[in-house]
Coordinates of C-alpha atoms in Angstrom, one line a residue:
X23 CA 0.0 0.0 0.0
X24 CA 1.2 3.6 -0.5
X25 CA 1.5 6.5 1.9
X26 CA -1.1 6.8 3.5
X27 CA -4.1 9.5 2.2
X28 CA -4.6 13.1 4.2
X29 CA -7.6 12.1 5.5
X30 CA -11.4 14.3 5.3
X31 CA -13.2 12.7 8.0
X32 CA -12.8 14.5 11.8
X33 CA -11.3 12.0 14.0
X34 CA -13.2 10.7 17.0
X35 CA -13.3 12.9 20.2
X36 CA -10.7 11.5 22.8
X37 CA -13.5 10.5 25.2
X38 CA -14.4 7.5 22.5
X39 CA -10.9 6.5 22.4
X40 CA -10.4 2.9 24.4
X41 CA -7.2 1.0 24.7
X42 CA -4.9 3.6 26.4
X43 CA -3.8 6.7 26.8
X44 CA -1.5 7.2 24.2
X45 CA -4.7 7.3 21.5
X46 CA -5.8 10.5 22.8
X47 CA -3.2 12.0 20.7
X48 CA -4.3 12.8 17.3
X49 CA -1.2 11.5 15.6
X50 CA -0.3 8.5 17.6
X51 CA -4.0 7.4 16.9
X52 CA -3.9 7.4 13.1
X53 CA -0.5 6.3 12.7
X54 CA -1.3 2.8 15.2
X55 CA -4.3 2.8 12.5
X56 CA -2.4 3.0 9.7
X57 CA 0.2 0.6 11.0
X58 CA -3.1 -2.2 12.3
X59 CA -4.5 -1.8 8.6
X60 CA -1.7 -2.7 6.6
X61 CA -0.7 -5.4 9.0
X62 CA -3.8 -6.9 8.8
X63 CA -4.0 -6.8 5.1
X64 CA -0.5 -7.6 4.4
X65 CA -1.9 -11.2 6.7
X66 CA -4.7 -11.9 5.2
X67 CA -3.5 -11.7 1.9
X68 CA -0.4 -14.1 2.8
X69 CA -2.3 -17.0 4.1
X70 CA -4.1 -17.0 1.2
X71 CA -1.1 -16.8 -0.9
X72 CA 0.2 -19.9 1.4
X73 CA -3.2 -21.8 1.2
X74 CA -3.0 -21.6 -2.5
X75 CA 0.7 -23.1 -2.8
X76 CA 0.0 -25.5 -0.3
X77 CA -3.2 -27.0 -2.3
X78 CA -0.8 -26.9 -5.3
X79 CA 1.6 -29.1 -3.4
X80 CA 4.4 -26.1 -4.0
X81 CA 6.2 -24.8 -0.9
X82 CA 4.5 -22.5 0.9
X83 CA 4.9 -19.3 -0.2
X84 CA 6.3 -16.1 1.6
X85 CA 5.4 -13.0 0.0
X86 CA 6.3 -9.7 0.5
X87 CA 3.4 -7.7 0.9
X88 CA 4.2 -5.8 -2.0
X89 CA 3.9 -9.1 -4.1
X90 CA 0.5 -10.3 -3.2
X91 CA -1.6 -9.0 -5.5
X92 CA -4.4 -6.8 -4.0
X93 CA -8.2 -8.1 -3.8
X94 CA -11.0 -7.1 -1.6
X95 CA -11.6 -8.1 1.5
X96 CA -14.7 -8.5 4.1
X97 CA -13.4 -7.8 7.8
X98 CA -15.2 -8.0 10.7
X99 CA -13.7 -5.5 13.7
X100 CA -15.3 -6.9 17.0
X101 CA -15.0 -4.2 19.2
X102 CA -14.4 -1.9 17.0
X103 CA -14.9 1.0 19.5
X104 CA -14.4 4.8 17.6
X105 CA -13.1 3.2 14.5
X106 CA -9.8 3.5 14.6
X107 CA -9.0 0.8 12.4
X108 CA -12.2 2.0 10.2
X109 CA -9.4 5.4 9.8
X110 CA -6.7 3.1 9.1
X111 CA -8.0 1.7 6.4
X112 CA -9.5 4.3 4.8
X113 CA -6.2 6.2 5.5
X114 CA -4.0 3.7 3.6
X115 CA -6.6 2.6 1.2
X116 CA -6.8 -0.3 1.7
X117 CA -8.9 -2.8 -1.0
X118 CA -11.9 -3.4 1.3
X119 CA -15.1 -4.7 0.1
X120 CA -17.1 -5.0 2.9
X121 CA -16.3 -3.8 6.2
X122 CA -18.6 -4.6 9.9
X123 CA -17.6 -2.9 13.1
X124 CA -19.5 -4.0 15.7
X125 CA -19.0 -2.8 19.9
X126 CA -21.2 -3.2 22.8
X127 CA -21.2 0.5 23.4
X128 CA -23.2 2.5 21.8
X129 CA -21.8 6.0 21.9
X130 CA -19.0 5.4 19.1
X131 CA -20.9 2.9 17.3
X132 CA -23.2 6.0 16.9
X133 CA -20.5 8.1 16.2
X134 CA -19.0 5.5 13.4
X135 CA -22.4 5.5 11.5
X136 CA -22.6 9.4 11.4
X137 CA -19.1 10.2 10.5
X138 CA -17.9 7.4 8.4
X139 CA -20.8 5.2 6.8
X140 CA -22.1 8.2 4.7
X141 CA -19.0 8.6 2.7
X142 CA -17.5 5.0 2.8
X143 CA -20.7 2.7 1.9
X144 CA -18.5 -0.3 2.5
X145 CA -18.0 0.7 6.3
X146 CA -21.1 -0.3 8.5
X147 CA -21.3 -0.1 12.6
X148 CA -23.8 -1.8 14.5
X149 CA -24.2 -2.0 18.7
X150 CA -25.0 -5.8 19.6
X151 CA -26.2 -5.7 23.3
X152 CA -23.7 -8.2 24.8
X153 CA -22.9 -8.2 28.5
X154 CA -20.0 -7.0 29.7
X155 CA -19.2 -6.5 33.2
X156 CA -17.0 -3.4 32.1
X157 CA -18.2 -2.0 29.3
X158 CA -22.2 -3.2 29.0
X159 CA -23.0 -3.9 32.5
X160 CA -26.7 -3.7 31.6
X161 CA -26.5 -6.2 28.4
X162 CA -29.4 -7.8 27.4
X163 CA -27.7 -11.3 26.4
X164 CA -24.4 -13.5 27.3
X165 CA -21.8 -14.2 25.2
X166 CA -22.7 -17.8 25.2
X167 CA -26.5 -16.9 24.0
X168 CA -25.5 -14.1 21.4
X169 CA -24.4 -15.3 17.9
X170 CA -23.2 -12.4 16.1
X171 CA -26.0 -11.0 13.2
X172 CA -23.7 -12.3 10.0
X173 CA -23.8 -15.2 7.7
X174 CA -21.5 -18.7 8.1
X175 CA -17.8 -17.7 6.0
X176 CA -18.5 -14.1 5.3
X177 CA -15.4 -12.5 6.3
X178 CA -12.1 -13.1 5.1
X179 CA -10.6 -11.4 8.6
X180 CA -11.9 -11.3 12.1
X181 CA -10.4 -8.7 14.1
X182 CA -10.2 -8.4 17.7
X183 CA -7.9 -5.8 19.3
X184 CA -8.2 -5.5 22.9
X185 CA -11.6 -8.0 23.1
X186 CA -10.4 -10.6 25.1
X187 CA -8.2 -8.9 27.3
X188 CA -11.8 -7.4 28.9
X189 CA -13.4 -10.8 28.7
X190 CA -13.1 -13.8 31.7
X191 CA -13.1 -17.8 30.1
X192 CA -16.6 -18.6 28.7
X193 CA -17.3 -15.6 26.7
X194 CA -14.1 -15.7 25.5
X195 CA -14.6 -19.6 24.4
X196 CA -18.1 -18.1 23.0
X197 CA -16.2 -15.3 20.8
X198 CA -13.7 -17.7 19.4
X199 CA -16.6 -20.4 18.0
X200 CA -18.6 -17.6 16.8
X201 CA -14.9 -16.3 15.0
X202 CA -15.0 -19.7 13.6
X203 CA -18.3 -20.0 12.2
X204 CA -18.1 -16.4 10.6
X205 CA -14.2 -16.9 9.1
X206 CA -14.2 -17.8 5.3
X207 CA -12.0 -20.6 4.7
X208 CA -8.8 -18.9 3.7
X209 CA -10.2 -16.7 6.5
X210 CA -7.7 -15.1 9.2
X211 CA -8.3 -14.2 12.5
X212 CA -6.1 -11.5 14.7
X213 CA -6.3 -10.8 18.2
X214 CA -4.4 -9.2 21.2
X215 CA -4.7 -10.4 24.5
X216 CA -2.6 -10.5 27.6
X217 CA -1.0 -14.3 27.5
X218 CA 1.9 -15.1 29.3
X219 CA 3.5 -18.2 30.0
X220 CA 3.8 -19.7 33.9
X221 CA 0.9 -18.3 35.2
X222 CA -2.8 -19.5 36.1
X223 CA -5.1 -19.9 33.5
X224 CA -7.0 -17.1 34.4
X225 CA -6.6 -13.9 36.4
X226 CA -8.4 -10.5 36.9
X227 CA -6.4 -7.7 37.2
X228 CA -3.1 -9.3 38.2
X229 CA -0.7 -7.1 41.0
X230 CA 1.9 -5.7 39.0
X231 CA 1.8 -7.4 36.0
X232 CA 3.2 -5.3 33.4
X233 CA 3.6 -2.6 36.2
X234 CA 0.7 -0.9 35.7
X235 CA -2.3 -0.4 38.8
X236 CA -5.0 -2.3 37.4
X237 CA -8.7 -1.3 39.1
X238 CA -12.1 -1.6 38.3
X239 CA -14.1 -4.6 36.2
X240 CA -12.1 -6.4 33.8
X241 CA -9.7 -3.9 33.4
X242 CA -6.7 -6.8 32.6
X243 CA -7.6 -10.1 32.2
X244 CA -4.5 -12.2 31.8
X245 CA -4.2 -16.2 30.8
X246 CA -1.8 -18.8 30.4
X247 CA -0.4 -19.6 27.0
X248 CA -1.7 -23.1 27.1
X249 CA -5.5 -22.0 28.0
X250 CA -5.5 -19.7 24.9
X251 CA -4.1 -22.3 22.7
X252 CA -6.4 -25.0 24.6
X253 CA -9.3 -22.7 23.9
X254 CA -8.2 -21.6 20.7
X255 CA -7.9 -25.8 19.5
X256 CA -11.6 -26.1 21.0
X257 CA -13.5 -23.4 18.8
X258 CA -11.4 -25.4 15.6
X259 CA -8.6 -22.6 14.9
X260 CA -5.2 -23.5 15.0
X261 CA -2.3 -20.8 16.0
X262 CA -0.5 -19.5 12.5
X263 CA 1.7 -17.1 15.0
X264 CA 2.1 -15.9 18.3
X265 CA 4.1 -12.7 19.4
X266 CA 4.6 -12.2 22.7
X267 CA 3.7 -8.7 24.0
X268 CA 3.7 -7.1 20.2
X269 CA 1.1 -4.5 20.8
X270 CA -0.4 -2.1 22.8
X271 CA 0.1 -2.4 26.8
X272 CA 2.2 -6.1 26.4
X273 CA -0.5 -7.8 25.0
X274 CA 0.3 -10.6 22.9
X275 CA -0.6 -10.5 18.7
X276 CA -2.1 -14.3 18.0
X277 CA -2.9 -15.1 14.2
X278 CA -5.3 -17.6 13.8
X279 CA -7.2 -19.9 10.7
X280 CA -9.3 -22.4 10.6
X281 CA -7.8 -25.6 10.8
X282 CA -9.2 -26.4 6.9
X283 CA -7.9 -23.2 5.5
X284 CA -6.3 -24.6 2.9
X285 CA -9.8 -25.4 1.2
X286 CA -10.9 -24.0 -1.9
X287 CA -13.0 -20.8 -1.0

């Protein structure tokens, strides 16, 4: 993708802005944006690459970004929050068919449909009422009861930034099959969550992990390695890669397809 285009659209106000404190500046928030789009698109488009070579029987393939040749993708943004991968993309035009940010909050999902959905068609929000201790406390379903309002295989890439790190076990376990049943077959999914080896499966705001004073509901939830890969094997994705504390905060960047991604989409 090229440098990225001087964007039209007013960014969102700073009290929209989840996932830390260095998005409420205005450049640090579209250059992570930038940065998340073409990472994601740069993925997507190399496990497909690799799917193809590998039902060819060839090696699988490594390409550069710059070698895959562009096509249009469906993405999914669960928690999308103000949109600032939404900006990203637009920002770095990216070849995006169809785009679905969805958040259990429904002040930037409101925000989203007023700003960007009347010049970007592709780009639609939506507010599912999902409980959340932090950020829905009054939600009308669970995780476990709420399957997400798309079709089986419509997206080519599930995002999650910052989901699962808010979320204890079971609707995290709930997320992950629904990320299953939505992912094309050459699909990706991308996620960050806080995942550390040698520590109990599952812990709520941990003392002094990553030495920051965590306080309120959910505000860290951290796992062990093997429960996310155990949980991750359950809902029928497999791990393409793990890095260990790559974004925002320490949290870990997982890459994940479905285990018959090598299918013919």
């Amino acid at each position: 993708m090229s440098a990225p285009v001087p964007l039209t659209l007013p960014l969102p106000p700073v009290r929209l802005r989840a996932a830390g404190a260095h998005f409420r500046d205005d450049a640090a928030f579209l250059a992570s944006a930038v940065a998340e789009a073409r990472l994601i698109v740069a993925e997507a488009h190399r496990v497909v690459a690799e799917a193809e070579a590998e039902s060819k029987g060839e090696p699988a393939a490594q390409p550069a970004a710059r070698d895959v040749p562009p096509r249009f993708l469906s993405i999914l943004d669960v928690g999308c929050g103000a949109g600032r991968l939404a900006y990203g993309l637009i920002a770095a035009e990216a070849p995006i068919g169809r785009y679905e940010g969805v958040d259990v909050m429904a002040a930037p999902i409101d925000w989203c449909a007023q700003t960007i959905s009347p010049g970007h068609d592709a780009y639609q929000f939506r507010t599912i009422d999902v409980y959340n201790e932090r950020y829905n406390p009054a939600g009308a379903k669970v995780a476990t009861d709420a399957a997400l309002p798309f079709d089986d295989g419509s997206f080519d890439l599930v995002y999650a930034f910052s989901v699962f790190s808010h979320m204890l076990t079971a609707d995290v376990r709930a997320y992950l099959l629904e990320f299953a049943r939505l992912l094309a077959a050459r699909g990706v999914v991308m996620i960050t969550a806080f995942v550390e080896d040698g520590v109990p499966d599952e812990a709520v705001n941990p003392v002094g992990y990553q030495e920051i004073a965590w306080g309120g509901a959910l505000h860290c939830v951290r796992f062990s390695r093997a429960h996310v890969e155990k949980m991750i094997e359950g809902a029928g994705l497999r791990i393409g890669r793990f890095d260990h504390a790559a974004a925002e905060d320490g949290q870990s960047r997982l890459i994940l397809t479905r285990w018959d991604h090598d299918a013919t989409a």
